[in-house]
C-alpha atoms as an extended CHARMM CRD file, in Angstrom:
* protein
*
       217  EXT
         1         1  MET       CA            107.2740000000     -122.6710000000      -32.9190000000  PROA      1               0.0000000000
         2         2  ASP       CA            106.0790000000     -119.6850000000      -30.9720000000  PROA      2               0.0000000000
         3         3  LEU       CA            105.9110000000     -116.6390000000      -33.2670000000  PROA      3               0.0000000000
         4         4  SER       CA            106.6900000000     -114.2860000000      -30.3970000000  PROA      4               0.0000000000
         5         5  LEU       CA            109.8390000000     -116.1870000000      -29.6370000000  PROA      5               0.0000000000
         6         6  ILE       CA            110.8310000000     -116.1280000000      -33.3040000000  PROA      6               0.0000000000
         7         7  ALA       CA            110.3560000000     -112.3500000000      -33.4410000000  PROA      7               0.0000000000
         8         8  ALA       CA            112.4410000000     -111.9320000000      -30.2960000000  PROA      8               0.0000000000
         9         9  PHE       CA            115.1520000000     -114.1700000000      -31.8010000000  PROA      9               0.0000000000
        10        10  VAL       CA            115.2110000000     -112.1710000000      -35.0750000000  PROA      10              0.0000000000
        11        11  ALA       CA            115.6570000000     -108.9230000000      -33.1620000000  PROA      11              0.0000000000
        12        12  ALA       CA            118.4260000000     -110.3850000000      -30.9800000000  PROA      12              0.0000000000
        13        13  ALA       CA            120.1410000000     -111.9850000000      -33.9480000000  PROA      13              0.0000000000
        14        14  PHE       CA            120.1790000000     -108.6990000000      -35.8520000000  PROA      14              0.0000000000
        15        15  LEU       CA            121.7120000000     -106.8670000000      -32.8910000000  PROA      15              0.0000000000
        16        16  LEU       CA            124.3570000000     -109.5490000000      -32.5360000000  PROA      16              0.0000000000
        17        17  SER       CA            125.1220000000     -109.4480000000      -36.2700000000  PROA      17              0.0000000000
        18        18  VAL       CA            125.7310000000     -105.6840000000      -36.4230000000  PROA      18              0.0000000000
        19        19  ALA       CA            127.8350000000     -105.6300000000      -33.2640000000  PROA      19              0.0000000000
        20        20  PRO       CA            131.5830000000     -105.6390000000      -34.1530000000  PROA      20              0.0000000000
        21        21  GLY       CA            133.2320000000     -108.9200000000      -33.2590000000  PROA      21              0.0000000000
        22        22  PRO       CA            136.0180000000     -111.2990000000      -34.3070000000  PROA      22              0.0000000000
        23        23  ASP       CA            134.1340000000     -112.5140000000      -37.4240000000  PROA      23              0.0000000000
        24        24  MET       CA            133.5150000000     -108.9680000000      -38.6130000000  PROA      24              0.0000000000
        25        25  LEU       CA            137.1380000000     -108.0400000000      -38.0020000000  PROA      25              0.0000000000
        26        26  PHE       CA            138.2330000000     -111.0540000000      -40.0300000000  PROA      26              0.0000000000
        27        27  ILE       CA            135.9660000000     -109.9470000000      -42.9070000000  PROA      27              0.0000000000
        28        28  VAL       CA            137.2180000000     -106.3570000000      -42.7610000000  PROA      28              0.0000000000
        29        29  ALA       CA            140.8440000000     -107.4470000000      -42.6390000000  PROA      29              0.0000000000
        30        30  ASN       CA            140.4820000000     -109.6070000000      -45.7380000000  PROA      30              0.0000000000
        31        31  ALA       CA            138.3580000000     -107.0410000000      -47.5860000000  PROA      31              0.0000000000
        32        32  THR       CA            140.9060000000     -104.2660000000      -47.0310000000  PROA      32              0.0000000000
        33        33  SER       CA            143.7490000000     -106.4310000000      -48.2550000000  PROA      33              0.0000000000
        34        34  GLY       CA            141.9040000000     -108.2520000000      -51.0510000000  PROA      34              0.0000000000
        35        35  GLY       CA            139.0170000000     -106.0280000000      -52.2180000000  PROA      35              0.0000000000
        36        36  ARG       CA            135.2630000000     -106.4030000000      -52.3650000000  PROA      36              0.0000000000
        37        37  ARG       CA            135.2370000000     -109.9750000000      -53.6700000000  PROA      37              0.0000000000
        38        38  ALA       CA            137.4890000000     -111.0670000000      -50.8340000000  PROA      38              0.0000000000
        39        39  GLY       CA            135.1760000000     -109.4030000000      -48.3370000000  PROA      39              0.0000000000
        40        40  VAL       CA            132.0680000000     -111.1350000000      -49.6940000000  PROA      40              0.0000000000
        41        41  VAL       CA            133.8580000000     -114.5230000000      -49.8940000000  PROA      41              0.0000000000
        42        42  ALA       CA            134.9610000000     -114.1290000000      -46.2830000000  PROA      42              0.0000000000
        43        43  ALA       CA            131.3780000000     -113.3930000000      -45.3100000000  PROA      43              0.0000000000
        44        44  LEU       CA            130.2000000000     -116.5080000000      -47.1540000000  PROA      44              0.0000000000
        45        45  GLY       CA            132.8450000000     -118.5600000000      -45.3890000000  PROA      45              0.0000000000
        46        46  MET       CA            131.6980000000     -117.2890000000      -42.0090000000  PROA      46              0.0000000000
        47        47  SER       CA            128.1070000000     -118.1930000000      -42.8330000000  PROA      47              0.0000000000
        48        48  THR       CA            129.2360000000     -121.6620000000      -43.9210000000  PROA      48              0.0000000000
        49        49  GLY       CA            130.8850000000     -122.0640000000      -40.5170000000  PROA      49              0.0000000000
        50        50  LEU       CA            127.5950000000     -121.1110000000      -38.8750000000  PROA      50              0.0000000000
        51        51  ALA       CA            125.8190000000     -123.7140000000      -40.9800000000  PROA      51              0.0000000000
        52        52  VAL       CA            128.2860000000     -126.3120000000      -39.6390000000  PROA      52              0.0000000000
        53        53  HSD       CA            127.5780000000     -125.2270000000      -36.0700000000  PROA      53              0.0000000000
        54        54  THR       CA            123.8250000000     -125.3460000000      -36.7570000000  PROA      54              0.0000000000
        55        55  LEU       CA            124.0250000000     -128.9080000000      -38.0650000000  PROA      55              0.0000000000
        56        56  ALA       CA            126.2590000000     -129.9150000000      -35.1530000000  PROA      56              0.0000000000
        57        57  ALA       CA            123.7510000000     -128.5030000000      -32.6500000000  PROA      57              0.0000000000
        58        58  ALA       CA            120.8470000000     -130.1920000000      -34.3940000000  PROA      58              0.0000000000
        59        59  LEU       CA            122.6610000000     -133.5190000000      -34.4590000000  PROA      59              0.0000000000
        60        60  GLY       CA            123.4730000000     -133.3120000000      -30.7960000000  PROA      60              0.0000000000
        61        61  LEU       CA            127.2290000000     -132.6690000000      -31.0240000000  PROA      61              0.0000000000
        62        62  SER       CA            126.8140000000     -129.6820000000      -28.7300000000  PROA      62              0.0000000000
        63        63  ALA       CA            126.0940000000     -132.1940000000      -25.9720000000  PROA      63              0.0000000000
        64        64  LEU       CA            129.6340000000     -133.5120000000      -26.4240000000  PROA      64              0.0000000000
        65        65  PHE       CA            131.1610000000     -130.1440000000      -25.4760000000  PROA      65              0.0000000000
        66        66  ARG       CA            128.8330000000     -129.9000000000      -22.5170000000  PROA      66              0.0000000000
        67        67  ALA       CA            129.8490000000     -133.3520000000      -21.2820000000  PROA      67              0.0000000000
        68        68  ALA       CA            133.5610000000     -132.9970000000      -22.1830000000  PROA      68              0.0000000000
        69        69  PRO       CA            134.7420000000     -129.4030000000      -21.6050000000  PROA      69              0.0000000000
        70        70  GLU       CA            138.2710000000     -130.3990000000      -22.5510000000  PROA      70              0.0000000000
        71        71  ALA       CA            137.1220000000     -130.8490000000      -26.1450000000  PROA      71              0.0000000000
        72        72  LEU       CA            136.1090000000     -127.1860000000      -26.2270000000  PROA      72              0.0000000000
        73        73  GLU       CA            139.5730000000     -126.2830000000      -24.9150000000  PROA      73              0.0000000000
        74        74  VAL       CA            141.1870000000     -128.1620000000      -27.7620000000  PROA      74              0.0000000000
        75        75  VAL       CA            139.0280000000     -126.3510000000      -30.3020000000  PROA      75              0.0000000000
        76        76  ARG       CA            139.8620000000     -122.9990000000      -28.7140000000  PROA      76              0.0000000000
        77        77  LEU       CA            143.6280000000     -123.5740000000      -28.8570000000  PROA      77              0.0000000000
        78        78  ALA       CA            143.4130000000     -124.9480000000      -32.4360000000  PROA      78              0.0000000000
        79        79  GLY       CA            141.5730000000     -121.7610000000      -33.4800000000  PROA      79              0.0000000000
        80        80  ALA       CA            144.2690000000     -119.6050000000      -31.8870000000  PROA      80              0.0000000000
        81        81  VAL       CA            147.0310000000     -121.4930000000      -33.7260000000  PROA      81              0.0000000000
        82        82  PHE       CA            145.1980000000     -121.1080000000      -37.0220000000  PROA      82              0.0000000000
        83        83  LEU       CA            144.8080000000     -117.3370000000      -36.5300000000  PROA      83              0.0000000000
        84        84  ILE       CA            148.5420000000     -117.0750000000      -35.7950000000  PROA      84              0.0000000000
        85        85  TYR       CA            149.1590000000     -118.8140000000      -39.1220000000  PROA      85              0.0000000000
        86        86  LEU       CA            146.9360000000     -116.1960000000      -40.8440000000  PROA      86              0.0000000000
        87        87  ALA       CA            148.8710000000     -113.4150000000      -39.1340000000  PROA      87              0.0000000000
        88        88  VAL       CA            152.2290000000     -114.7720000000      -40.2560000000  PROA      88              0.0000000000
        89        89  THR       CA            151.1270000000     -115.2690000000      -43.8640000000  PROA      89              0.0000000000
        90        90  SER       CA            149.6160000000     -111.7790000000      -44.0480000000  PROA      90              0.0000000000
        91        91  TRP       CA            152.7370000000     -110.1940000000      -42.6510000000  PROA      91              0.0000000000
        92        92  ARG       CA            154.9140000000     -112.0770000000      -45.1290000000  PROA      92              0.0000000000
        93        93  ALA       CA            152.6070000000     -110.9630000000      -47.9720000000  PROA      93              0.0000000000
        94        94  GLY       CA            153.0490000000     -107.3880000000      -46.8490000000  PROA      94              0.0000000000
        95        95  ARG       CA            156.8380000000     -107.7460000000      -46.9930000000  PROA      95              0.0000000000
        96        96  ARG       CA            156.5960000000     -109.0990000000      -50.5580000000  PROA      96              0.0000000000
        97        97  THR       CA            154.4480000000     -106.2150000000      -51.7570000000  PROA      97              0.0000000000
        98        98  PRO       CA            156.4830000000     -103.7770000000      -53.8920000000  PROA      98              0.0000000000
        99        99  GLY       CA            157.3970000000     -100.5600000000      -52.1090000000  PROA      99              0.0000000000
       100       100  GLY       CA            158.1310000000      -98.1960000000      -55.0240000000  PROA      100             0.0000000000
       101       101  GLU       CA            155.6090000000      -95.7130000000      -56.3390000000  PROA      101             0.0000000000
       102       102  GLN       CA            156.4250000000      -96.2200000000      -59.9960000000  PROA      102             0.0000000000
       103       103  ASP       CA            154.3900000000      -98.5140000000      -62.2220000000  PROA      103             0.0000000000
       104       104  THR       CA            151.7330000000      -98.6180000000      -59.5550000000  PROA      104             0.0000000000
       105       105  ALA       CA            149.0710000000     -100.0150000000      -61.8430000000  PROA      105             0.0000000000
       106       106  ASP       CA            151.3100000000     -102.9810000000      -62.7950000000  PROA      106             0.0000000000
       107       107  ALA       CA            152.2840000000     -103.4950000000      -59.1590000000  PROA      107             0.0000000000
       108       108  ALA       CA            148.6680000000     -103.5610000000      -58.0570000000  PROA      108             0.0000000000
       109       109  ALA       CA            147.8200000000     -106.0790000000      -60.7700000000  PROA      109             0.0000000000
       110       110  THR       CA            150.6750000000     -108.4380000000      -59.8310000000  PROA      110             0.0000000000
       111       111  ALA       CA            150.5530000000     -107.9560000000      -56.0830000000  PROA      111             0.0000000000
       112       112  PRO       CA            149.7500000000     -111.2640000000      -54.3770000000  PROA      112             0.0000000000
       113       113  ARG       CA            146.1830000000     -111.7670000000      -53.2460000000  PROA      113             0.0000000000
       114       114  ARG       CA            144.9760000000     -114.7620000000      -51.3180000000  PROA      114             0.0000000000
       115       115  PRO       CA            143.0830000000     -117.1810000000      -53.6420000000  PROA      115             0.0000000000
       116       116  LEU       CA            139.3440000000     -116.8860000000      -53.0670000000  PROA      116             0.0000000000
       117       117  ARG       CA            138.9100000000     -120.6390000000      -52.5420000000  PROA      117             0.0000000000
       118       118  LYS       CA            141.6070000000     -120.6030000000      -49.8860000000  PROA      118             0.0000000000
       119       119  LEU       CA            140.0920000000     -117.5060000000      -48.2940000000  PROA      119             0.0000000000
       120       120  TYR       CA            136.6470000000     -119.1780000000      -48.1890000000  PROA      120             0.0000000000
       121       121  LEU       CA            138.0880000000     -122.2530000000      -46.5410000000  PROA      121             0.0000000000
       122       122  MET       CA            140.0500000000     -120.1710000000      -43.9910000000  PROA      122             0.0000000000
       123       123  ALA       CA            136.9330000000     -118.1280000000      -43.1410000000  PROA      123             0.0000000000
       124       124  THR       CA            134.9030000000     -121.2990000000      -42.6540000000  PROA      124             0.0000000000
       125       125  LEU       CA            137.5460000000     -122.9250000000      -40.4440000000  PROA      125             0.0000000000
       126       126  THR       CA            138.0490000000     -119.7120000000      -38.4560000000  PROA      126             0.0000000000
       127       127  ASN       CA            134.3370000000     -119.6660000000      -37.6220000000  PROA      127             0.0000000000
       128       128  VAL       CA            134.1320000000     -123.4230000000      -36.9250000000  PROA      128             0.0000000000
       129       129  ALA       CA            137.1070000000     -123.2120000000      -34.5960000000  PROA      129             0.0000000000
       130       130  ASN       CA            135.6780000000     -120.3080000000      -32.6150000000  PROA      130             0.0000000000
       131       131  PRO       CA            134.4500000000     -121.6540000000      -29.2710000000  PROA      131             0.0000000000
       132       132  LYS       CA            132.4110000000     -118.4990000000      -28.7320000000  PROA      132             0.0000000000
       133       133  VAL       CA            130.1550000000     -119.6380000000      -31.5620000000  PROA      133             0.0000000000
       134       134  ILE       CA            129.8350000000     -123.0420000000      -30.0060000000  PROA      134             0.0000000000
       135       135  LEU       CA            128.8980000000     -121.4570000000      -26.6900000000  PROA      135             0.0000000000
       136       136  PHE       CA            126.4270000000     -119.2630000000      -28.5440000000  PROA      136             0.0000000000
       137       137  TYR       CA            124.6240000000     -122.3250000000      -29.8500000000  PROA      137             0.0000000000
       138       138  LEU       CA            124.8150000000     -123.9680000000      -26.4250000000  PROA      138             0.0000000000
       139       139  ALA       CA            123.5210000000     -121.0450000000      -24.4130000000  PROA      139             0.0000000000
       140       140  PHE       CA            121.6140000000     -118.7040000000      -26.7190000000  PROA      140             0.0000000000
       141       141  LEU       CA            119.5540000000     -120.8080000000      -29.0920000000  PROA      141             0.0000000000
       142       142  PRO       CA            117.9090000000     -123.0170000000      -26.4370000000  PROA      142             0.0000000000
       143       143  GLN       CA            116.3070000000     -119.9100000000      -24.9180000000  PROA      143             0.0000000000
       144       144  PHE       CA            114.0500000000     -119.6530000000      -28.0060000000  PROA      144             0.0000000000
       145       145  LEU       CA            112.9770000000     -123.2820000000      -28.1880000000  PROA      145             0.0000000000
       146       146  THR       CA            109.3170000000     -124.1050000000      -27.8080000000  PROA      146             0.0000000000
       147       147  VAL       CA            108.4600000000     -127.0910000000      -25.6080000000  PROA      147             0.0000000000
       148       148  GLY       CA            105.2470000000     -128.8950000000      -24.8910000000  PROA      148             0.0000000000
       149       149  ASP       CA            102.5010000000     -130.5110000000      -26.8490000000  PROA      149             0.0000000000
       150       150  GLY       CA            102.4840000000     -129.5970000000      -30.5440000000  PROA      150             0.0000000000
       151       151  ALA       CA            106.0270000000     -128.1920000000      -30.4900000000  PROA      151             0.0000000000
       152       152  TRP       CA            108.3510000000     -128.9090000000      -33.3610000000  PROA      152             0.0000000000
       153       153  PRO       CA            111.1270000000     -131.4280000000      -32.7300000000  PROA      153             0.0000000000
       154       154  VAL       CA            114.0990000000     -129.8080000000      -31.0400000000  PROA      154             0.0000000000
       155       155  TRP       CA            116.4400000000     -130.6090000000      -33.9280000000  PROA      155             0.0000000000
       156       156  LEU       CA            114.0670000000     -128.9250000000      -36.3940000000  PROA      156             0.0000000000
       157       157  GLN       CA            113.7700000000     -125.8620000000      -34.2140000000  PROA      157             0.0000000000
       158       158  LEU       CA            117.5320000000     -125.6060000000      -33.9410000000  PROA      158             0.0000000000
       159       159  LEU       CA            117.8680000000     -125.8680000000      -37.7210000000  PROA      159             0.0000000000
       160       160  THR       CA            115.2440000000     -123.1680000000      -38.1590000000  PROA      160             0.0000000000
       161       161  LEU       CA            116.8440000000     -120.7590000000      -35.6600000000  PROA      161             0.0000000000
       162       162  GLY       CA            120.3040000000     -121.3950000000      -37.0820000000  PROA      162             0.0000000000
       163       163  GLY       CA            119.0310000000     -120.7960000000      -40.6030000000  PROA      163             0.0000000000
       164       164  LEU       CA            117.3990000000     -117.5350000000      -39.5240000000  PROA      164             0.0000000000
       165       165  PHE       CA            120.6130000000     -116.4060000000      -37.8620000000  PROA      165             0.0000000000
       166       166  ILE       CA            122.5220000000     -117.0500000000      -41.0740000000  PROA      166             0.0000000000
       167       167  MET       CA            119.9200000000     -115.2800000000      -43.1880000000  PROA      167             0.0000000000
       168       168  ILE       CA            120.2280000000     -112.2210000000      -40.9670000000  PROA      168             0.0000000000
       169       169  GLY       CA            123.9810000000     -112.2860000000      -40.4990000000  PROA      169             0.0000000000
       170       170  LEU       CA            125.0920000000     -112.9370000000      -44.0930000000  PROA      170             0.0000000000
       171       171  PRO       CA            123.6880000000     -109.7070000000      -45.5890000000  PROA      171             0.0000000000
       172       172  VAL       CA            125.2010000000     -107.7140000000      -42.7500000000  PROA      172             0.0000000000
       173       173  ASP       CA            128.6230000000     -109.3170000000      -43.1490000000  PROA      173             0.0000000000
       174       174  ALA       CA            128.5230000000     -109.0800000000      -46.9410000000  PROA      174             0.0000000000
       175       175  THR       CA            127.6400000000     -105.4030000000      -46.7040000000  PROA      175             0.0000000000
       176       176  VAL       CA            130.5750000000     -104.8150000000      -44.3750000000  PROA      176             0.0000000000
       177       177  GLY       CA            132.8740000000     -106.7020000000      -46.7450000000  PROA      177             0.0000000000
       178       178  LEU       CA            131.6800000000     -104.7140000000      -49.7620000000  PROA      178             0.0000000000
       179       179  ALA       CA            132.0810000000     -101.4110000000      -47.9790000000  PROA      179             0.0000000000
       180       180  ALA       CA            135.5570000000     -102.2030000000      -46.7000000000  PROA      180             0.0000000000
       181       181  GLY       CA            136.5730000000     -103.6760000000      -50.0640000000  PROA      181             0.0000000000
       182       182  SER       CA            135.2460000000     -100.6820000000      -52.0510000000  PROA      182             0.0000000000
       183       183  LEU       CA            137.3530000000      -98.3390000000      -49.9850000000  PROA      183             0.0000000000
       184       184  ALA       CA            140.3720000000     -100.6030000000      -50.3150000000  PROA      184             0.0000000000
       185       185  ASP       CA            139.9900000000     -100.9800000000      -54.1200000000  PROA      185             0.0000000000
       186       186  LYS       CA            140.4680000000      -97.2460000000      -54.4700000000  PROA      186             0.0000000000
       187       187  LEU       CA            143.7020000000      -97.3350000000      -52.5140000000  PROA      187             0.0000000000
       188       188  LEU       CA            145.3000000000     -100.6450000000      -53.4390000000  PROA      188             0.0000000000
       189       189  SER       CA            146.8780000000      -99.2130000000      -56.5830000000  PROA      189             0.0000000000
       190       190  ARG       CA            149.4410000000      -97.6990000000      -54.1880000000  PROA      190             0.0000000000
       191       191  PRO       CA            151.8520000000     -100.5270000000      -53.2870000000  PROA      191             0.0000000000
       192       192  SER       CA            152.9590000000      -98.7670000000      -50.0970000000  PROA      192             0.0000000000
       193       193  PHE       CA            149.3770000000      -98.5820000000      -48.9100000000  PROA      193             0.0000000000
       194       194  ARG       CA            148.7980000000     -102.2180000000      -49.8020000000  PROA      194             0.0000000000
       195       195  ARG       CA            151.8450000000     -103.1810000000      -47.7640000000  PROA      195             0.0000000000
       196       196  ARG       CA            150.4470000000     -101.3120000000      -44.7600000000  PROA      196             0.0000000000
       197       197  LEU       CA            147.0590000000     -103.0540000000      -45.2020000000  PROA      197             0.0000000000
       198       198  GLU       CA            148.6990000000     -106.5100000000      -45.2540000000  PROA      198             0.0000000000
       199       199  ARG       CA            150.5710000000     -105.7160000000      -42.1180000000  PROA      199             0.0000000000
       200       200  ALA       CA            147.4350000000     -104.2840000000      -40.4850000000  PROA      200             0.0000000000
       201       201  SER       CA            145.6360000000     -107.5050000000      -41.3290000000  PROA      201             0.0000000000
       202       202  ALA       CA            148.4440000000     -109.4400000000      -39.7330000000  PROA      202             0.0000000000
       203       203  VAL       CA            148.0480000000     -107.3970000000      -36.5500000000  PROA      203             0.0000000000
       204       204  VAL       CA            144.2970000000     -108.0340000000      -36.5460000000  PROA      204             0.0000000000
       205       205  PHE       CA            144.7330000000     -111.7780000000      -36.9490000000  PROA      205             0.0000000000
       206       206  GLY       CA            147.4460000000     -111.8440000000      -34.2880000000  PROA      206             0.0000000000
       207       207  GLY       CA            145.2660000000     -109.8740000000      -31.9040000000  PROA      207             0.0000000000
       208       208  LEU       CA            142.3690000000     -112.2440000000      -32.4340000000  PROA      208             0.0000000000
       209       209  ALA       CA            144.6790000000     -115.1870000000      -31.8260000000  PROA      209             0.0000000000
       210       210  VAL       CA            145.8460000000     -113.7510000000      -28.5250000000  PROA      210             0.0000000000
       211       211  ARG       CA            142.3020000000     -112.9400000000      -27.4720000000  PROA      211             0.0000000000
       212       212  LEU       CA            141.1430000000     -116.4340000000      -28.3260000000  PROA      212             0.0000000000
       213       213  ALA       CA            144.1160000000     -118.0970000000      -26.5510000000  PROA      213             0.0000000000
       214       214  LEU       CA            143.7310000000     -116.0610000000      -23.3660000000  PROA      214             0.0000000000
       215       215  ASP       CA            139.9440000000     -115.8060000000      -23.2690000000  PROA      215             0.0000000000
       216       216  SER       CA            138.4100000000     -117.8470000000      -20.4740000000  PROA      216             0.0000000000
       217       217  ARG       CA            135.2770000000     -119.8170000000      -20.9950000000  PROA      217             0.0000000000
């Protein structure tokens, strides 16, 4: 692979990683409602989704979406439905959170938090179902492929670029999750504040669902 192309890709990938987007909003929403561990787990789930996209691109599945645009439409709508489900569950969790200020320590300890395994799976599926990520792999990665004599096989180049993107994005996302979770951990002992965070998370998920459903390709 051309080292100059790799350097350009690393720079572009870093800029894309630090730019706020749906994945980062998902991480922040879960970190503020579940703490630092939830933020890091959400970041790991997002990176797992990127790994799935990388393997799909390397195996040629991206060609399927290029040849059959309706398949991408199905993925887009499925992702919107899933985000609506997250919005509803978060809103219901906010309604179940105790509202009194007494016994705040006990309330914080018993307040429902999304299981980390479930959160990891939801983060992974949210990323996998995001057609913007699919389009990213279709349109962005090929710009950094090296062709000609002596070039690596395309599938190997795609794996390498996808791996680099994950290595750059995961620390950024994990840092965001830790920062948001650290702030939330100091405030979650107040049940009323936790209830507001759950409802704010529901609004974020609902907004992402609407954006995904209405966004044109």
